[in-house]
Tab-separated table of N, CA and C in Angstrom:
chain	number	residue	atom	x	y	z
S	1	LEU	N	-17.547	113.087	-164.126
S	1	LEU	CA	-17.777	112.400	-165.562
S	1	LEU	C	-19.258	112.856	-166.334
S	2	ALA	N	-18.996	112.708	-167.459
S	2	ALA	CA	-20.342	112.620	-168.474
S	2	ALA	C	-21.128	111.332	-168.277
S	3	ASP	N	-22.420	111.508	-168.219
S	3	ASP	CA	-23.288	110.410	-168.443
S	3	ASP	C	-22.941	109.290	-169.301
S	4	THR	N	-22.172	109.433	-170.470
S	4	THR	CA	-21.615	108.615	-171.362
S	4	THR	C	-19.985	108.336	-170.975
S	5	LEU	N	-19.729	107.150	-171.368
S	5	LEU	CA	-18.381	106.671	-171.061
S	5	LEU	C	-17.758	106.523	-172.574
S	6	SER	N	-16.519	106.842	-172.999
S	6	SER	CA	-16.048	106.600	-174.030
S	6	SER	C	-15.715	105.034	-174.498
S	7	SER	N	-15.482	104.741	-175.273
S	7	SER	CA	-15.457	103.192	-176.015
S	7	SER	C	-14.250	102.860	-175.215
S	8	THR	N	-13.097	103.255	-174.566
S	8	THR	CA	-12.051	102.689	-174.242
S	8	THR	C	-12.242	102.425	-172.587
S	9	THR	N	-12.981	103.759	-172.166
S	9	THR	CA	-13.252	103.625	-170.494
S	9	THR	C	-14.465	102.471	-170.301
S	10	ARG	N	-15.323	102.153	-171.271
S	10	ARG	CA	-16.438	101.315	-171.273
S	10	ARG	C	-15.689	99.574	-171.560
S	11	ALA	N	-14.911	99.490	-172.491
S	11	ALA	CA	-14.004	98.371	-172.578
S	11	ALA	C	-13.381	97.904	-171.286
S	12	LEU	N	-12.681	98.976	-170.781
S	12	LEU	CA	-11.880	98.642	-169.463
S	12	LEU	C	-12.766	98.252	-168.257
S	13	VAL	N	-13.910	98.959	-168.078
S	13	VAL	CA	-15.017	98.557	-167.041
S	13	VAL	C	-15.449	97.190	-167.368
S	14	ASP	N	-15.873	96.891	-168.640
S	14	ASP	CA	-16.395	95.714	-168.951
S	14	ASP	C	-15.435	94.721	-168.697
S	15	SER	N	-13.887	94.886	-168.816
S	15	SER	CA	-12.976	93.755	-168.725
S	15	SER	C	-12.963	93.520	-167.338
S	16	ILE	N	-12.926	94.609	-166.212
S	16	ILE	CA	-13.080	94.403	-164.979
S	16	ILE	C	-14.267	93.587	-164.297
S	17	MET	N	-15.067	93.962	-164.749
S	17	MET	CA	-16.490	93.323	-164.399
S	17	MET	C	-16.238	91.958	-164.810
S	18	ASN	N	-15.827	91.737	-165.790
S	18	ASN	CA	-15.924	90.103	-166.567
S	18	ASN	C	-14.946	89.369	-165.508
S	19	TYR	N	-13.809	90.212	-165.163
S	19	TYR	CA	-12.952	89.350	-164.239
S	19	TYR	C	-13.564	88.998	-162.948
S	20	PHE	N	-14.185	89.635	-162.575
S	20	PHE	CA	-15.522	89.501	-161.121
S	20	PHE	C	-16.597	88.662	-161.590
S	21	GLY	N	-16.637	88.100	-162.786
S	21	GLY	CA	-17.543	87.147	-163.121
S	21	GLY	C	-18.851	87.897	-163.739
S	22	VAL	N	-19.169	89.129	-163.887
S	22	VAL	CA	-20.227	90.028	-164.180
S	22	VAL	C	-20.033	90.188	-165.970
S	23	PRO	N	-20.898	89.522	-166.338
S	23	PRO	CA	-20.910	89.692	-168.137
S	23	PRO	C	-20.721	91.376	-168.560
S	24	PRO	N	-20.413	91.501	-169.638
S	24	PRO	CA	-20.797	93.074	-170.426
S	24	PRO	C	-22.402	93.566	-170.052
S	25	ALA	N	-22.379	94.728	-169.832
S	25	ALA	CA	-23.815	95.242	-169.816
S	25	ALA	C	-24.854	94.695	-170.845
S	26	ASP	N	-24.268	94.896	-172.360
S	26	ASP	CA	-25.099	94.560	-173.383
S	26	ASP	C	-25.337	93.474	-173.371
S	27	THR	N	-24.477	92.169	-172.976
S	27	THR	CA	-24.510	91.116	-173.300
S	27	THR	C	-26.178	90.383	-172.231
S	28	GLN	N	-25.939	91.206	-170.964
S	28	GLN	CA	-26.917	91.102	-170.311
S	28	GLN	C	-28.491	91.418	-170.629
S	29	GLU	N	-28.391	92.627	-171.447
S	29	GLU	CA	-29.822	93.249	-172.177
S	29	GLU	C	-29.959	91.996	-173.184
S	30	ARG	N	-28.951	91.632	-174.085
S	30	ARG	CA	-29.195	90.764	-175.351
S	30	ARG	C	-30.001	89.759	-174.494
S	31	LYS	N	-29.445	89.091	-173.746
S	31	LYS	CA	-29.487	87.652	-173.052
S	31	LYS	C	-31.074	87.770	-172.857
S	32	ALA	N	-31.632	88.974	-172.164
S	32	ALA	CA	-32.813	88.702	-171.219
S	32	ALA	C	-33.922	88.973	-172.399
S	33	PHE	N	-33.377	89.975	-173.424
S	33	PHE	CA	-34.543	90.430	-174.577
S	33	PHE	C	-34.732	89.328	-175.427
S	34	THR	N	-33.634	88.362	-175.690
S	34	THR	CA	-33.900	87.265	-176.672
S	34	THR	C	-34.888	86.076	-175.698
S	35	ASN	N	-34.869	86.176	-174.305
S	35	ASN	CA	-35.560	84.999	-173.440
S	35	ASN	C	-36.835	85.870	-172.934
S	36	SER	N	-37.553	86.906	-173.829
S	36	SER	CA	-38.226	87.972	-173.254
S	36	SER	C	-39.856	87.350	-172.977
S	37	THR	N	-40.068	86.068	-173.050
S	37	THR	CA	-41.344	85.372	-172.905
S	37	THR	C	-41.429	85.351	-171.458
S	38	LYS	N	-40.198	85.273	-170.328
S	38	LYS	CA	-40.258	85.265	-169.164
S	38	LYS	C	-39.943	86.766	-168.403
S	39	PRO	N	-40.308	87.135	-167.496
S	39	PRO	CA	-40.317	88.240	-167.039
S	39	PRO	C	-38.591	88.486	-166.693
S	40	PHE	N	-38.193	89.886	-166.843
S	40	PHE	CA	-36.807	90.496	-166.526
S	40	PHE	C	-36.646	91.697	-166.256
S	41	LEU	N	-35.536	91.828	-165.700
S	41	LEU	CA	-34.979	93.035	-164.850
S	41	LEU	C	-33.446	93.077	-165.416
S	42	THR	N	-33.019	93.902	-165.761
S	42	THR	CA	-31.542	94.151	-166.290
S	42	THR	C	-30.862	95.555	-165.812
S	43	ILE	N	-29.731	95.335	-165.444
S	43	ILE	CA	-29.252	97.278	-164.600
S	43	ILE	C	-28.110	97.258	-165.642
S	44	ASN	N	-27.752	98.435	-166.389
S	44	ASN	CA	-26.347	98.551	-166.835
S	44	ASN	C	-26.493	100.093	-167.295
S	45	PRO	N	-25.151	100.367	-167.327
S	45	PRO	CA	-23.836	99.911	-166.875
S	45	PRO	C	-23.741	99.584	-165.397
S	46	ASN	N	-23.178	99.004	-165.114
S	46	ASN	CA	-22.807	98.325	-163.549
S	46	ASN	C	-21.334	98.152	-163.327
S	47	PRO	N	-20.408	98.687	-162.702
S	47	PRO	CA	-20.907	100.208	-162.230
S	47	PRO	C	-21.418	101.035	-162.914
S	48	ALA	N	-21.874	102.090	-162.473
S	48	ALA	CA	-22.714	103.236	-163.262
S	48	ALA	C	-22.065	104.615	-162.981
S	49	TYR	N	-21.545	105.370	-163.632
S	49	TYR	CA	-21.314	106.619	-163.768
S	49	TYR	C	-22.116	107.751	-163.814
S	50	GLY	N	-22.972	108.086	-162.768
S	50	GLY	CA	-23.820	109.096	-163.271
S	50	GLY	C	-25.858	108.519	-163.665
S	51	ARG	N	-25.672	107.547	-164.442
S	51	ARG	CA	-26.871	107.212	-164.960
S	51	ARG	C	-26.839	105.691	-165.092
S	52	VAL	N	-28.104	105.404	-164.706
S	52	VAL	CA	-28.373	103.772	-164.711
S	52	VAL	C	-29.524	103.655	-166.026
S	53	ARG	N	-29.377	102.487	-166.570
S	53	ARG	CA	-30.463	102.101	-167.402
S	53	ARG	C	-30.950	100.903	-166.943
S	54	ILE	N	-32.110	101.114	-166.789
S	54	ILE	CA	-33.202	99.691	-166.252
S	54	ILE	C	-34.091	99.369	-167.481
S	55	CYS	N	-33.623	97.843	-167.743
S	55	CYS	CA	-34.360	97.439	-168.534
S	55	CYS	C	-35.142	96.249	-168.031
S	56	TYR	N	-36.371	96.029	-168.418
S	56	TYR	CA	-37.408	95.241	-167.879
S	56	TYR	C	-38.360	94.703	-168.940
S	57	GLY	N	-39.190	93.732	-168.756
S	57	GLY	CA	-40.015	93.443	-169.727
S	57	GLY	C	-40.327	91.953	-169.444
S	58	GLY	N	-41.173	91.331	-170.325
S	58	GLY	CA	-41.920	89.856	-170.339
S	58	GLY	C	-43.054	89.834	-169.685
S	59	MET	N	-43.643	90.930	-169.226
S	59	MET	CA	-44.665	90.533	-168.357
S	59	MET	C	-45.992	91.342	-169.043
S	60	SER	N	-47.001	90.910	-168.315
S	60	SER	CA	-48.298	91.357	-168.938
S	60	SER	C	-48.762	92.985	-169.302
S	61	PRO	N	-49.113	93.424	-170.653
S	61	PRO	CA	-49.325	94.806	-170.648
S	61	PRO	C	-49.868	95.422	-169.540
S	62	GLU	N	-50.724	94.669	-168.963
S	62	GLU	CA	-51.605	95.155	-168.134
S	62	GLU	C	-51.322	95.150	-166.484
S	63	ALA	N	-50.303	94.502	-166.378
S	63	ALA	CA	-49.331	94.595	-165.167
S	63	ALA	C	-48.936	95.937	-164.385
S	64	HIS	N	-49.437	96.425	-163.503
S	64	HIS	CA	-49.364	97.571	-162.631
S	64	HIS	C	-47.618	97.294	-162.216
S	65	ILE	N	-46.886	97.962	-162.421
S	65	ILE	CA	-45.374	98.103	-162.052
S	65	ILE	C	-44.936	99.168	-161.188
S	66	THR	N	-44.060	98.959	-160.399
S	66	THR	CA	-43.317	100.214	-159.782
S	66	THR	C	-42.048	99.971	-159.689
S	67	VAL	N	-40.969	100.733	-159.635
S	67	VAL	CA	-39.656	100.831	-159.735
S	67	VAL	C	-39.048	101.423	-158.457
S	68	HIS	N	-38.576	101.025	-157.532
S	68	HIS	CA	-37.978	101.424	-156.330
S	68	HIS	C	-36.543	101.431	-156.268
S	69	ILE	N	-35.783	102.529	-155.674
S	69	ILE	CA	-34.310	102.570	-155.685
S	69	ILE	C	-34.097	102.615	-154.186
S	70	PHE	N	-33.436	101.569	-153.381
S	70	PHE	CA	-33.110	101.728	-152.098
S	70	PHE	C	-31.458	101.701	-151.896
S	71	ASP	N	-31.253	102.365	-150.657
S	71	ASP	CA	-29.903	102.348	-150.399
S	71	ASP	C	-29.304	101.271	-149.707
S	72	VAL	N	-28.173	100.862	-149.210
S	72	VAL	CA	-27.755	99.740	-148.513
S	72	VAL	C	-28.747	99.556	-147.295
S	73	SER	N	-28.945	100.886	-146.556
S	73	SER	CA	-29.868	100.606	-145.186
S	73	SER	C	-31.085	100.282	-145.670
S	74	GLY	N	-31.582	100.468	-146.744
S	74	GLY	CA	-33.022	99.748	-146.938
S	74	GLY	C	-33.960	100.883	-147.030
S	75	ARG	N	-33.520	102.124	-146.995
S	75	ARG	CA	-34.210	103.318	-146.970
S	75	ARG	C	-34.613	103.415	-148.602
S	76	LEU	N	-35.858	104.344	-149.000
S	76	LEU	CA	-36.389	104.231	-150.106
S	76	LEU	C	-35.606	105.629	-150.903
S	77	VAL	N	-35.174	105.747	-151.501
S	77	VAL	CA	-34.063	106.719	-152.182
S	77	VAL	C	-35.233	107.373	-153.288
S	78	ASN	N	-35.712	106.727	-154.006
S	78	ASN	CA	-36.330	107.149	-155.224
S	78	ASN	C	-37.322	106.452	-155.774
S	79	ARG	N	-38.502	106.607	-156.308
S	79	ARG	CA	-39.616	105.847	-157.129
S	79	ARG	C	-39.726	106.707	-158.334
S	80	LEU	N	-39.196	105.761	-159.215
S	80	LEU	CA	-39.144	106.082	-160.868
S	80	LEU	C	-40.678	105.961	-161.394
S	81	ASP	N	-40.898	106.970	-162.157
S	81	ASP	CA	-41.974	106.905	-163.162
S	81	ASP	C	-41.506	105.674	-164.212
S	82	PHE	N	-42.725	104.679	-164.700
S	82	PHE	CA	-42.278	103.780	-165.477
S	82	PHE	C	-43.326	103.768	-166.594
S	83	GLN	N	-42.985	103.398	-167.713
S	83	GLN	CA	-43.684	103.025	-168.971
S	83	GLN	C	-44.652	101.876	-168.548
S	84	PRO	N	-45.931	101.507	-169.468
S	84	PRO	CA	-46.469	100.389	-169.484
S	84	PRO	C	-45.658	99.115	-170.202
S	85	CYS	N	-45.827	98.035	-169.650
S	85	CYS	CA	-44.629	96.957	-170.200
S	85	CYS	C	-45.347	96.607	-171.528
S	86	SER	N	-44.743	96.252	-172.159
S	86	SER	CA	-44.940	95.389	-173.351
S	86	SER	C	-44.517	93.809	-173.114
S	87	ARG	N	-44.649	92.924	-174.188
S	87	ARG	CA	-44.270	91.959	-173.651
S	87	ARG	C	-42.763	91.525	-174.083
S	88	PHE	N	-42.139	92.654	-174.455
S	88	PHE	CA	-40.934	92.748	-174.861
S	88	PHE	C	-40.054	93.548	-174.016
S	89	SER	N	-39.345	94.565	-174.518
S	89	SER	CA	-38.511	95.196	-173.394
S	89	SER	C	-38.782	96.745	-173.311
S	90	GLU	N	-38.960	97.208	-172.000
S	90	GLU	CA	-38.577	98.605	-171.900
S	90	GLU	C	-37.630	98.839	-170.925
S	91	ARG	N	-37.415	100.536	-170.974
S	91	ARG	CA	-36.156	100.818	-170.368
S	91	ARG	C	-36.874	102.385	-169.750
S	92	ILE	N	-36.123	102.218	-168.753
S	92	ILE	CA	-35.866	103.621	-168.113
S	92	ILE	C	-34.731	104.144	-167.357
S	93	TYR	N	-34.757	105.197	-167.075
S	93	TYR	CA	-33.225	105.598	-166.274
S	93	TYR	C	-33.211	106.212	-165.274
S	94	TRP	N	-32.308	106.044	-163.989
S	94	TRP	CA	-32.339	106.527	-163.060
S	94	TRP	C	-31.107	107.508	-162.956
S	95	ASN	N	-31.034	108.833	-162.715
S	95	ASN	CA	-29.953	109.925	-162.699
S	95	ASN	C	-29.132	109.803	-161.819
S	96	GLY	N	-29.397	108.771	-160.711
S	96	GLY	CA	-28.504	109.160	-159.688
S	96	GLY	C	-29.060	110.189	-158.472
S	97	THR	N	-30.396	110.380	-158.501
S	97	THR	CA	-31.090	111.427	-157.453
S	97	THR	C	-31.796	110.810	-156.784
S	98	ASP	N	-32.386	111.465	-155.600
S	98	ASP	CA	-33.270	110.779	-154.948
S	98	ASP	C	-34.432	111.679	-155.192
S	99	GLY	N	-35.770	111.172	-154.321
S	99	GLY	CA	-36.982	111.768	-154.675
S	99	GLY	C	-37.146	113.292	-154.999
S	100	LEU	N	-36.495	114.095	-154.174
S	100	LEU	CA	-36.432	115.696	-154.395
S	100	LEU	C	-35.366	116.052	-155.436
S	101	ASN	N	-34.660	115.160	-155.975
S	101	ASN	CA	-33.904	115.545	-157.158
S	101	ASN	C	-32.441	116.028	-156.920
S	102	ARG	N	-32.176	115.498	-155.601
S	102	ARG	CA	-30.649	115.991	-155.192
S	102	ARG	C	-29.641	114.665	-155.363
S	103	ARG	N	-28.490	114.840	-155.851
S	103	ARG	CA	-27.942	113.869	-156.118
S	103	ARG	C	-27.549	113.036	-154.877
S	104	VAL	N	-27.451	111.681	-154.875
S	104	VAL	CA	-27.049	110.551	-153.988
S	104	VAL	C	-25.767	110.504	-153.927
S	105	PRO	N	-24.806	110.131	-152.862
S	105	PRO	CA	-23.717	109.749	-152.802
S	105	PRO	C	-23.375	108.249	-153.484
S	106	GLN	N	-22.215	108.514	-153.928
S	106	GLN	CA	-21.885	107.210	-154.415
S	106	GLN	C	-21.830	106.205	-153.575
S	107	GLY	N	-22.028	104.818	-154.209
S	107	GLY	CA	-22.265	103.524	-153.184
S	107	GLY	C	-23.103	102.613	-153.912
S	108	VAL	N	-23.520	101.584	-153.289
S	108	VAL	CA	-24.311	100.328	-153.480
S	108	VAL	C	-25.959	100.782	-153.102
S	109	TYR	N	-26.827	100.594	-154.522
S	109	TYR	CA	-27.989	100.749	-154.540
S	109	TYR	C	-28.736	99.749	-154.783
S	110	PHE	N	-29.840	99.585	-154.542
S	110	PHE	CA	-30.915	98.570	-155.133
S	110	PHE	C	-31.901	98.943	-155.619
S	111	VAL	N	-32.158	98.207	-156.844
S	111	VAL	CA	-33.177	98.597	-157.935
S	111	VAL	C	-34.060	97.455	-157.525
S	112	GLN	N	-35.756	97.823	-157.337
S	112	GLN	CA	-36.201	96.763	-157.139
S	112	GLN	C	-37.790	96.940	-157.968
S	113	LEU	N	-37.935	96.294	-158.697
S	113	LEU	CA	-39.226	95.937	-159.842
S	113	LEU	C	-40.107	95.144	-159.392
S	114	ASN	N	-41.295	95.611	-159.090
S	114	ASN	CA	-42.541	94.846	-158.905
S	114	ASN	C	-43.514	95.067	-159.583
S	115	SER	N	-44.298	93.949	-160.085
S	115	SER	CA	-45.532	93.842	-160.973
S	115	SER	C	-46.469	92.721	-160.013
S	116	ASP	N	-47.582	92.451	-160.759
S	116	ASP	CA	-48.483	92.009	-160.039
S	116	ASP	C	-48.063	90.535	-159.868
S	117	ALA	N	-46.984	90.149	-160.639
S	117	ALA	CA	-46.769	88.592	-160.564
S	117	ALA	C	-45.341	88.233	-160.399
S	118	TYR	N	-44.752	89.575	-160.307
S	118	TYR	CA	-43.134	89.333	-160.525
S	118	TYR	C	-42.525	90.385	-159.680
S	119	THR	N	-41.243	90.049	-158.973
S	119	THR	CA	-40.696	90.619	-157.997
S	119	THR	C	-39.069	90.589	-158.335
S	120	SER	N	-38.209	91.717	-158.629
S	120	SER	CA	-37.217	91.194	-158.897
S	120	SER	C	-36.253	92.509	-158.305
S	121	THR	N	-35.123	92.108	-157.555
S	121	THR	CA	-34.184	93.115	-157.066
S	121	THR	C	-32.737	93.091	-157.497
S	122	LYS	N	-31.729	94.055	-158.107
S	122	LYS	CA	-31.039	93.673	-158.594
S	122	LYS	C	-30.069	95.170	-157.892
S	123	LYS	N	-28.672	94.477	-157.495
S	123	LYS	CA	-27.366	95.713	-157.097
S	123	LYS	C	-26.954	96.462	-158.049
S	124	VAL	N	-26.805	97.415	-157.740
S	124	VAL	CA	-25.896	98.629	-158.863
S	124	VAL	C	-24.948	99.360	-157.822
S	125	ILE	N	-24.086	99.490	-158.572
S	125	ILE	CA	-22.804	100.269	-157.872
S	125	ILE	C	-22.809	101.969	-158.682
S	126	LEU	N	-22.881	102.646	-157.704
S	126	LEU	CA	-22.915	104.201	-158.347
S	126	LEU	C	-21.860	104.913	-158.239
S	127	LEU	N	-20.908	105.345	-159.280
S	127	LEU	CA	-19.610	106.053	-158.958
S	127	LEU	C	-20.208	107.523	-159.345
S	128	ARG	N	-19.196	108.490	-158.798
S	128	ARG	CA	-19.151	109.828	-159.176
S	128	ARG	C	-17.596	110.163	-159.675
């Protein structure tokens, strides 16, 4: 599948996720952005087909930030390059590869964001 989904596919995935109590991806990002005085981490789309958008913000611009991807066994899969954090929202992308740029299998992964005063871990389902 391509990295982008058709609007019909996206609507179907959003309705399935809504059934399980997970709001549509854009809703999570908008909610986090409007409340950006507090640190936040959002992952979308979830489930993802190849590429995952990781949005974060609300932290000090001087904060040292790391983003790690772990598999369900707790093994470090990838460490992502990050942008300095503004008080608002930054975004980076994980393309579903490990640290050697090899495609990882579909499954459950955990995105962990660490800064000087904030840590958050979110689950993402990667589909192929």
